[in-house]
PDB file of C-alpha atoms in Angstrom:
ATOM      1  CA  UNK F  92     121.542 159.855 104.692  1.00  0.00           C
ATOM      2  CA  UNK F  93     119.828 157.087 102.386  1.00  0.00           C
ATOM      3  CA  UNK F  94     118.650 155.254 105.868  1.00  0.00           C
ATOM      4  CA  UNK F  95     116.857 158.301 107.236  1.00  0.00           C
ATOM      5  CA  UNK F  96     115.407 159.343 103.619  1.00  0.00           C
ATOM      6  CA  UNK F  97     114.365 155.266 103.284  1.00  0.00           C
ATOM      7  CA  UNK F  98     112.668 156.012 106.692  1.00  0.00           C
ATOM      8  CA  UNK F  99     111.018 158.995 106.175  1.00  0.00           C
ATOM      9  CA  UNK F 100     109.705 157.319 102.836  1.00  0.00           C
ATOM     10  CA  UNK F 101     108.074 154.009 104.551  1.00  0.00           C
ATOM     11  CA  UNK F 102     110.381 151.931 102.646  1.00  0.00           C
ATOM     12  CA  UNK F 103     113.059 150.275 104.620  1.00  0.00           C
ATOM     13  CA  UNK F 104     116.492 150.819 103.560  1.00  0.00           C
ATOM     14  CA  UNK F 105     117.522 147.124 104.005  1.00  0.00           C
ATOM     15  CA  UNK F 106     114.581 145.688 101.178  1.00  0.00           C
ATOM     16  CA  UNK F 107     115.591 148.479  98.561  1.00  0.00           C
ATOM     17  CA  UNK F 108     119.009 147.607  98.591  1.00  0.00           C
ATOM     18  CA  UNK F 109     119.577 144.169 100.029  1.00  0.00           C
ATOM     19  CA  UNK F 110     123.296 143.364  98.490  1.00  0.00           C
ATOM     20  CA  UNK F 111     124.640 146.213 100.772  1.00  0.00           C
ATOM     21  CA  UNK F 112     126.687 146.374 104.056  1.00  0.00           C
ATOM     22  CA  UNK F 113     123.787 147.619 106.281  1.00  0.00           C
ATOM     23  CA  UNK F 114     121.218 144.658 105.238  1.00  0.00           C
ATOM     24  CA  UNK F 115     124.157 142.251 105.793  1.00  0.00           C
ATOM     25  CA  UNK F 116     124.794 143.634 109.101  1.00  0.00           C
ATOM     26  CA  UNK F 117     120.547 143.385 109.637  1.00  0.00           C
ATOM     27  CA  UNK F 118     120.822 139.549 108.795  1.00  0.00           C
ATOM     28  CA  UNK F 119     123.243 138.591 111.086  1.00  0.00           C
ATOM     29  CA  UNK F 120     122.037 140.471 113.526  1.00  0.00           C
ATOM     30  CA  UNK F 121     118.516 138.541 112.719  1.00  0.00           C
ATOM     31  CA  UNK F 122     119.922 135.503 112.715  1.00  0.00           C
ATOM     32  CA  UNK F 123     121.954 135.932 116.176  1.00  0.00           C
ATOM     33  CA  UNK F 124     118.202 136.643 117.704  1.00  0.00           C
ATOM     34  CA  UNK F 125     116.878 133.737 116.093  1.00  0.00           C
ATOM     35  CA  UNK F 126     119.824 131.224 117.432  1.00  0.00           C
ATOM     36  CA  UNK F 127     119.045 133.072 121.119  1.00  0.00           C
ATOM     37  CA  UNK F 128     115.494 132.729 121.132  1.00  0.00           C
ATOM     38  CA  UNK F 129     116.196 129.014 120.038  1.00  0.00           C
ATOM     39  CA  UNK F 130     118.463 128.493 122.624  1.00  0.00           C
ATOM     40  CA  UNK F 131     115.893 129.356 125.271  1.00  0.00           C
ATOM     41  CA  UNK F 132     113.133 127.390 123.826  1.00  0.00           C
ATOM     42  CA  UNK F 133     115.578 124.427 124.118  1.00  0.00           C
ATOM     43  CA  UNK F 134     116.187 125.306 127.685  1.00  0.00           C
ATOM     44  CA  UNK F 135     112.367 125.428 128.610  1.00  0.00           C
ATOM     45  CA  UNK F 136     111.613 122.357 127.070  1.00  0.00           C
ATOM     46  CA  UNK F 137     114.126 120.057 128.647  1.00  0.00           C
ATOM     47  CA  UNK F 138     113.395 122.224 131.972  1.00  0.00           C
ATOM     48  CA  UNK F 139     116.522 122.104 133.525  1.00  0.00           C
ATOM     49  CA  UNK F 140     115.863 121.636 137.365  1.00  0.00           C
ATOM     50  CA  UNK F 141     117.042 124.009 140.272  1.00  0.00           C
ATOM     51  CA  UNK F 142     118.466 122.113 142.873  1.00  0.00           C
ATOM     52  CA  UNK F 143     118.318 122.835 146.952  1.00  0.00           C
ATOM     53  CA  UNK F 144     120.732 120.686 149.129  1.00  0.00           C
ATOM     54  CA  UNK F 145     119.051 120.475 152.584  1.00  0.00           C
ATOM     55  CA  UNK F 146     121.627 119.653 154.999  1.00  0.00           C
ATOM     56  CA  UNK F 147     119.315 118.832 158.160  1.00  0.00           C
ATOM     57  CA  UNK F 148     117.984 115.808 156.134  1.00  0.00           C
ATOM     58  CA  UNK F 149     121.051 115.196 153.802  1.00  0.00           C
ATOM     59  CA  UNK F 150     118.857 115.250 150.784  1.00  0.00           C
ATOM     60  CA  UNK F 151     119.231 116.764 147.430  1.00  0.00           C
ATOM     61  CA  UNK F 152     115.653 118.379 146.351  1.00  0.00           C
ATOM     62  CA  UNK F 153     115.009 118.717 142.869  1.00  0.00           C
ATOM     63  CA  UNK F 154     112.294 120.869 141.912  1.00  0.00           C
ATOM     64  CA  UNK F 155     110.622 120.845 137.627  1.00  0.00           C
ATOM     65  CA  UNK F 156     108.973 123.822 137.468  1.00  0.00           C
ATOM     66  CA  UNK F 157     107.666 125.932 134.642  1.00  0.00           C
ATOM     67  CA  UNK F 158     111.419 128.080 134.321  1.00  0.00           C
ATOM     68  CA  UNK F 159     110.215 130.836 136.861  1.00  0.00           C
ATOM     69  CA  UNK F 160     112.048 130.420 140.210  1.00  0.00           C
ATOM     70  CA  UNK F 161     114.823 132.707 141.172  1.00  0.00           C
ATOM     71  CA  UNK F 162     117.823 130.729 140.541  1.00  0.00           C
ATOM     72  CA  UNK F 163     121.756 131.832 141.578  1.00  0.00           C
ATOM     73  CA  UNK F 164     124.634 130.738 139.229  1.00  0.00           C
ATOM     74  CA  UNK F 165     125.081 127.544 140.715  1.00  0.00           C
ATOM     75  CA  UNK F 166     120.939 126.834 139.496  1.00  0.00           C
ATOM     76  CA  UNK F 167     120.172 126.437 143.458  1.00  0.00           C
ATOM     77  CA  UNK F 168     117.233 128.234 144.609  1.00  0.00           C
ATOM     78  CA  UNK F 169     116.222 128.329 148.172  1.00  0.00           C
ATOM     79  CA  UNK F 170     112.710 127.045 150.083  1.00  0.00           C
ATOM     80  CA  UNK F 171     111.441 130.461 150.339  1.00  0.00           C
ATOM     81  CA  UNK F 172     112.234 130.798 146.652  1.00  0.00           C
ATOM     82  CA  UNK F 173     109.763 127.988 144.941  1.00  0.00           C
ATOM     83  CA  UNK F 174     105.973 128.974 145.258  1.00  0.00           C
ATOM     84  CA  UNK F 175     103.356 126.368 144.272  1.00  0.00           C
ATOM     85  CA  UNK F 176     102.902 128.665 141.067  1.00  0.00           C
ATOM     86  CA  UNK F 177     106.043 127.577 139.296  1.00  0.00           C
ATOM     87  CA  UNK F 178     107.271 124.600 140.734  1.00  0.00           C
ATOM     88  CA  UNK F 179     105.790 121.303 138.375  1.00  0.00           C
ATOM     89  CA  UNK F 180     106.954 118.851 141.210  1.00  0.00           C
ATOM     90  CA  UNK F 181     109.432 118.817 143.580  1.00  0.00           C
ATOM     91  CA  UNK F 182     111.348 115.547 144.566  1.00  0.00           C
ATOM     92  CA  UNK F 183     114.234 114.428 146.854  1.00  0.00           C
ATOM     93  CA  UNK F 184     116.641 111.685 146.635  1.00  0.00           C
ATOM     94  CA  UNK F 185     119.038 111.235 149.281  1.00  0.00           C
ATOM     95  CA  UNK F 186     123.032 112.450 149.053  1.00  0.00           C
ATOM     96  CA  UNK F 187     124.240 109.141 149.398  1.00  0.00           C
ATOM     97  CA  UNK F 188     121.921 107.311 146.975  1.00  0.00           C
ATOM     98  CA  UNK F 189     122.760 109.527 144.271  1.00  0.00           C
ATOM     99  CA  UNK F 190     126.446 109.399 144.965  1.00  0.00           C
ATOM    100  CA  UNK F 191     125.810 105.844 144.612  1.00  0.00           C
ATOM    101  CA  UNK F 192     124.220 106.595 141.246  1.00  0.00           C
ATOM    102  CA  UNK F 193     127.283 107.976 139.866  1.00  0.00           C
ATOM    103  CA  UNK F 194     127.975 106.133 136.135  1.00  0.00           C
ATOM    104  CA  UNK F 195     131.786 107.977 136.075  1.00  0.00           C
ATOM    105  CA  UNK F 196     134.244 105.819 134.336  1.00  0.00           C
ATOM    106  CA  UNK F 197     135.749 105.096 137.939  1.00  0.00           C
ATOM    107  CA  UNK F 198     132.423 103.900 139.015  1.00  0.00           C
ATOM    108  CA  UNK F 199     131.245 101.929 136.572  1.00  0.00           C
ATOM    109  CA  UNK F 200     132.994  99.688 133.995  1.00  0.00           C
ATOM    110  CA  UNK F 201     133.076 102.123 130.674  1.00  0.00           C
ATOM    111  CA  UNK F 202     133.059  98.565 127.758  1.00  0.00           C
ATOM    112  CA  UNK F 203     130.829  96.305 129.700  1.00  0.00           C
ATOM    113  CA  UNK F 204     128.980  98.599 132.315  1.00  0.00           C
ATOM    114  CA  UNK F 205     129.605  96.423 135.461  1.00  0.00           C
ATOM    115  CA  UNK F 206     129.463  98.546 138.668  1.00  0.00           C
ATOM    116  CA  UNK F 207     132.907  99.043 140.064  1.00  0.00           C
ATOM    117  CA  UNK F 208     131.244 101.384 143.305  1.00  0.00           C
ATOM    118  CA  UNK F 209     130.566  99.233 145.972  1.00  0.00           C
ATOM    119  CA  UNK F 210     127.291 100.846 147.349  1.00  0.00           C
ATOM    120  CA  UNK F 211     128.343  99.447 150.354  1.00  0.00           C
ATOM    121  CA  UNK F 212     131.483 102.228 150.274  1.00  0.00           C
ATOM    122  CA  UNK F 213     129.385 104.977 150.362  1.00  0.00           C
ATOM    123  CA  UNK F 214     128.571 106.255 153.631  1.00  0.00           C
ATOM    124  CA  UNK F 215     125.516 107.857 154.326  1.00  0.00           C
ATOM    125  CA  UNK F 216     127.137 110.952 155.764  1.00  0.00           C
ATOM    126  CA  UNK F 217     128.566 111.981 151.867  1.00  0.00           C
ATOM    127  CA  UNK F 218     127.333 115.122 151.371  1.00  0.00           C
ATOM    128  CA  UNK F 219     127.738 117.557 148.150  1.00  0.00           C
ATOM    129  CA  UNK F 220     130.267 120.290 148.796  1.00  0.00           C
ATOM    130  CA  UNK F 221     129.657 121.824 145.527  1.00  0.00           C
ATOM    131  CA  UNK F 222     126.938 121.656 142.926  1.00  0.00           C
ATOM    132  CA  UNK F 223     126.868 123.308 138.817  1.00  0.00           C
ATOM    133  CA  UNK F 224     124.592 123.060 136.264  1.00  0.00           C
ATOM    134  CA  UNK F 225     126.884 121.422 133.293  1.00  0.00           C
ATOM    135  CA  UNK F 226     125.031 123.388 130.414  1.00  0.00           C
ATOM    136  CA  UNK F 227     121.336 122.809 129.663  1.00  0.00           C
ATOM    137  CA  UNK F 228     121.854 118.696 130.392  1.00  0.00           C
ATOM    138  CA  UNK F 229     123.790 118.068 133.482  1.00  0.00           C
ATOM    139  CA  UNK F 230     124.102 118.303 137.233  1.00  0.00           C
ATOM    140  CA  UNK F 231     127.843 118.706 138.753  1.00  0.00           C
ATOM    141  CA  UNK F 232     128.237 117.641 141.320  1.00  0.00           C
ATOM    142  CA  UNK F 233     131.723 117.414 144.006  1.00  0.00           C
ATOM    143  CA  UNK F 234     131.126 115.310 146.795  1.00  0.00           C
ATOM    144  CA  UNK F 235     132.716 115.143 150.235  1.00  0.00           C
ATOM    145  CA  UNK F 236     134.223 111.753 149.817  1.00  0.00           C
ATOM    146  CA  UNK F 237     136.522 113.856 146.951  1.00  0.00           C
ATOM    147  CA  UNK F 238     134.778 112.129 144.256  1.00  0.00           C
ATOM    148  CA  UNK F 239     133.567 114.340 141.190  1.00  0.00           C
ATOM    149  CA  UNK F 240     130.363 113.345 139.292  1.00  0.00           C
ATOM    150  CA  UNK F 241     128.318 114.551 136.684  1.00  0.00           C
ATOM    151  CA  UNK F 242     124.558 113.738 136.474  1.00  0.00           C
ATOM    152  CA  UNK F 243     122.643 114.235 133.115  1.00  0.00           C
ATOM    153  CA  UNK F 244     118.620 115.654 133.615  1.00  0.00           C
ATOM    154  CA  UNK F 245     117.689 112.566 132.191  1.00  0.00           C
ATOM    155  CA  UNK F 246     118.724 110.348 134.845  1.00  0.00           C
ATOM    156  CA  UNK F 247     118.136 111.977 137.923  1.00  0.00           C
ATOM    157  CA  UNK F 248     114.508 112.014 136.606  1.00  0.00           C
ATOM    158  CA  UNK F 249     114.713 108.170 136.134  1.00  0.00           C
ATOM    159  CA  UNK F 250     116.167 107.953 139.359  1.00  0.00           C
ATOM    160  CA  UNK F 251     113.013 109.984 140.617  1.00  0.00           C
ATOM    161  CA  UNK F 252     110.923 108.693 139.036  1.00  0.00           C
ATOM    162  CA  UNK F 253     111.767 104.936 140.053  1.00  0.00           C
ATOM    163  CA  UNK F 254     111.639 106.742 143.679  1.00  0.00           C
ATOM    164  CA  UNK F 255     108.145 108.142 142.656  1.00  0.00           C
TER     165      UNK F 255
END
């Protein structure tokens, strides 16, 4: 009864009596919106990539755009998908070279960070079986050789970027 009264009075219910169960309720409520709306600016600004495996060229194509393409849940969109509009750039890397990229604690020496992978060991047939975006930072990946890897943002855009 006090809400609608506060209401009809222009004075909001929650700043004349702030110590009560309502206004509490109003703050965290408030402050869930706020963590959300952080949450997504952090997601825009490290621009998580969408990722298209094309298997005629066995190449993994990475495309940075502005946060607009249609995405599934595994964050793959498809060509038809990424319009010149959104898309910032769009790189590929082969499926082999990344697998070869893979800095897993069975591929490269965790206290000195020797390469265990032989490159070499790596045909250039491997092929992703399954890819999933690993929260906001990294790229899942399980490849058909039965190895697992896990690729943070950051360094497939080094590895692009070296590409470049």
């Amino acid at each position: 009864e006090k809400i609608a009264a506060n209401g009809d009075s222009g004075t909001p219910f929650i700043l004349e009596y702030p110590e009560s169960e309502q206004a509490s309720i109003y703050k965290e409520l408030a402050s869930s919106v706020v963590r959300e709306v952080a949450k997504i600016q952090y997601s825009q600004a490290n621009n998580r990539p969408t990722v298209h495996y094309d298997e005629g060229v066995n190449m993994l194509k990475f495309s940075f755009g502005s946060g607009g393409q249609n995405k599934d849940t595994a964050g793959a969109v498809e060509k038809e998908d990424i319009s010149e509009e959104t898309v910032v750039s769009l790189d590929s890397i082969p499926s082999a070279e990344l697998r070869r990229e893979c800095k897993c604690a069975a591929c490269v020496e965790e206290l000195t960070g020797r390469q265990i992978l032989k490159p070499e060991d790596i045909p250039d047939s491997v092929k992703p079986m399954k890819m999933s975006p690993t929260g906001n930072y990294a790229l899942s990946v399980d490849w058909s050789d039965g190895h697992k890897s896990l690729y943070p943002y950051k360094q497939i855009r080094a590895l692009l970027e070296e590409r470049g």
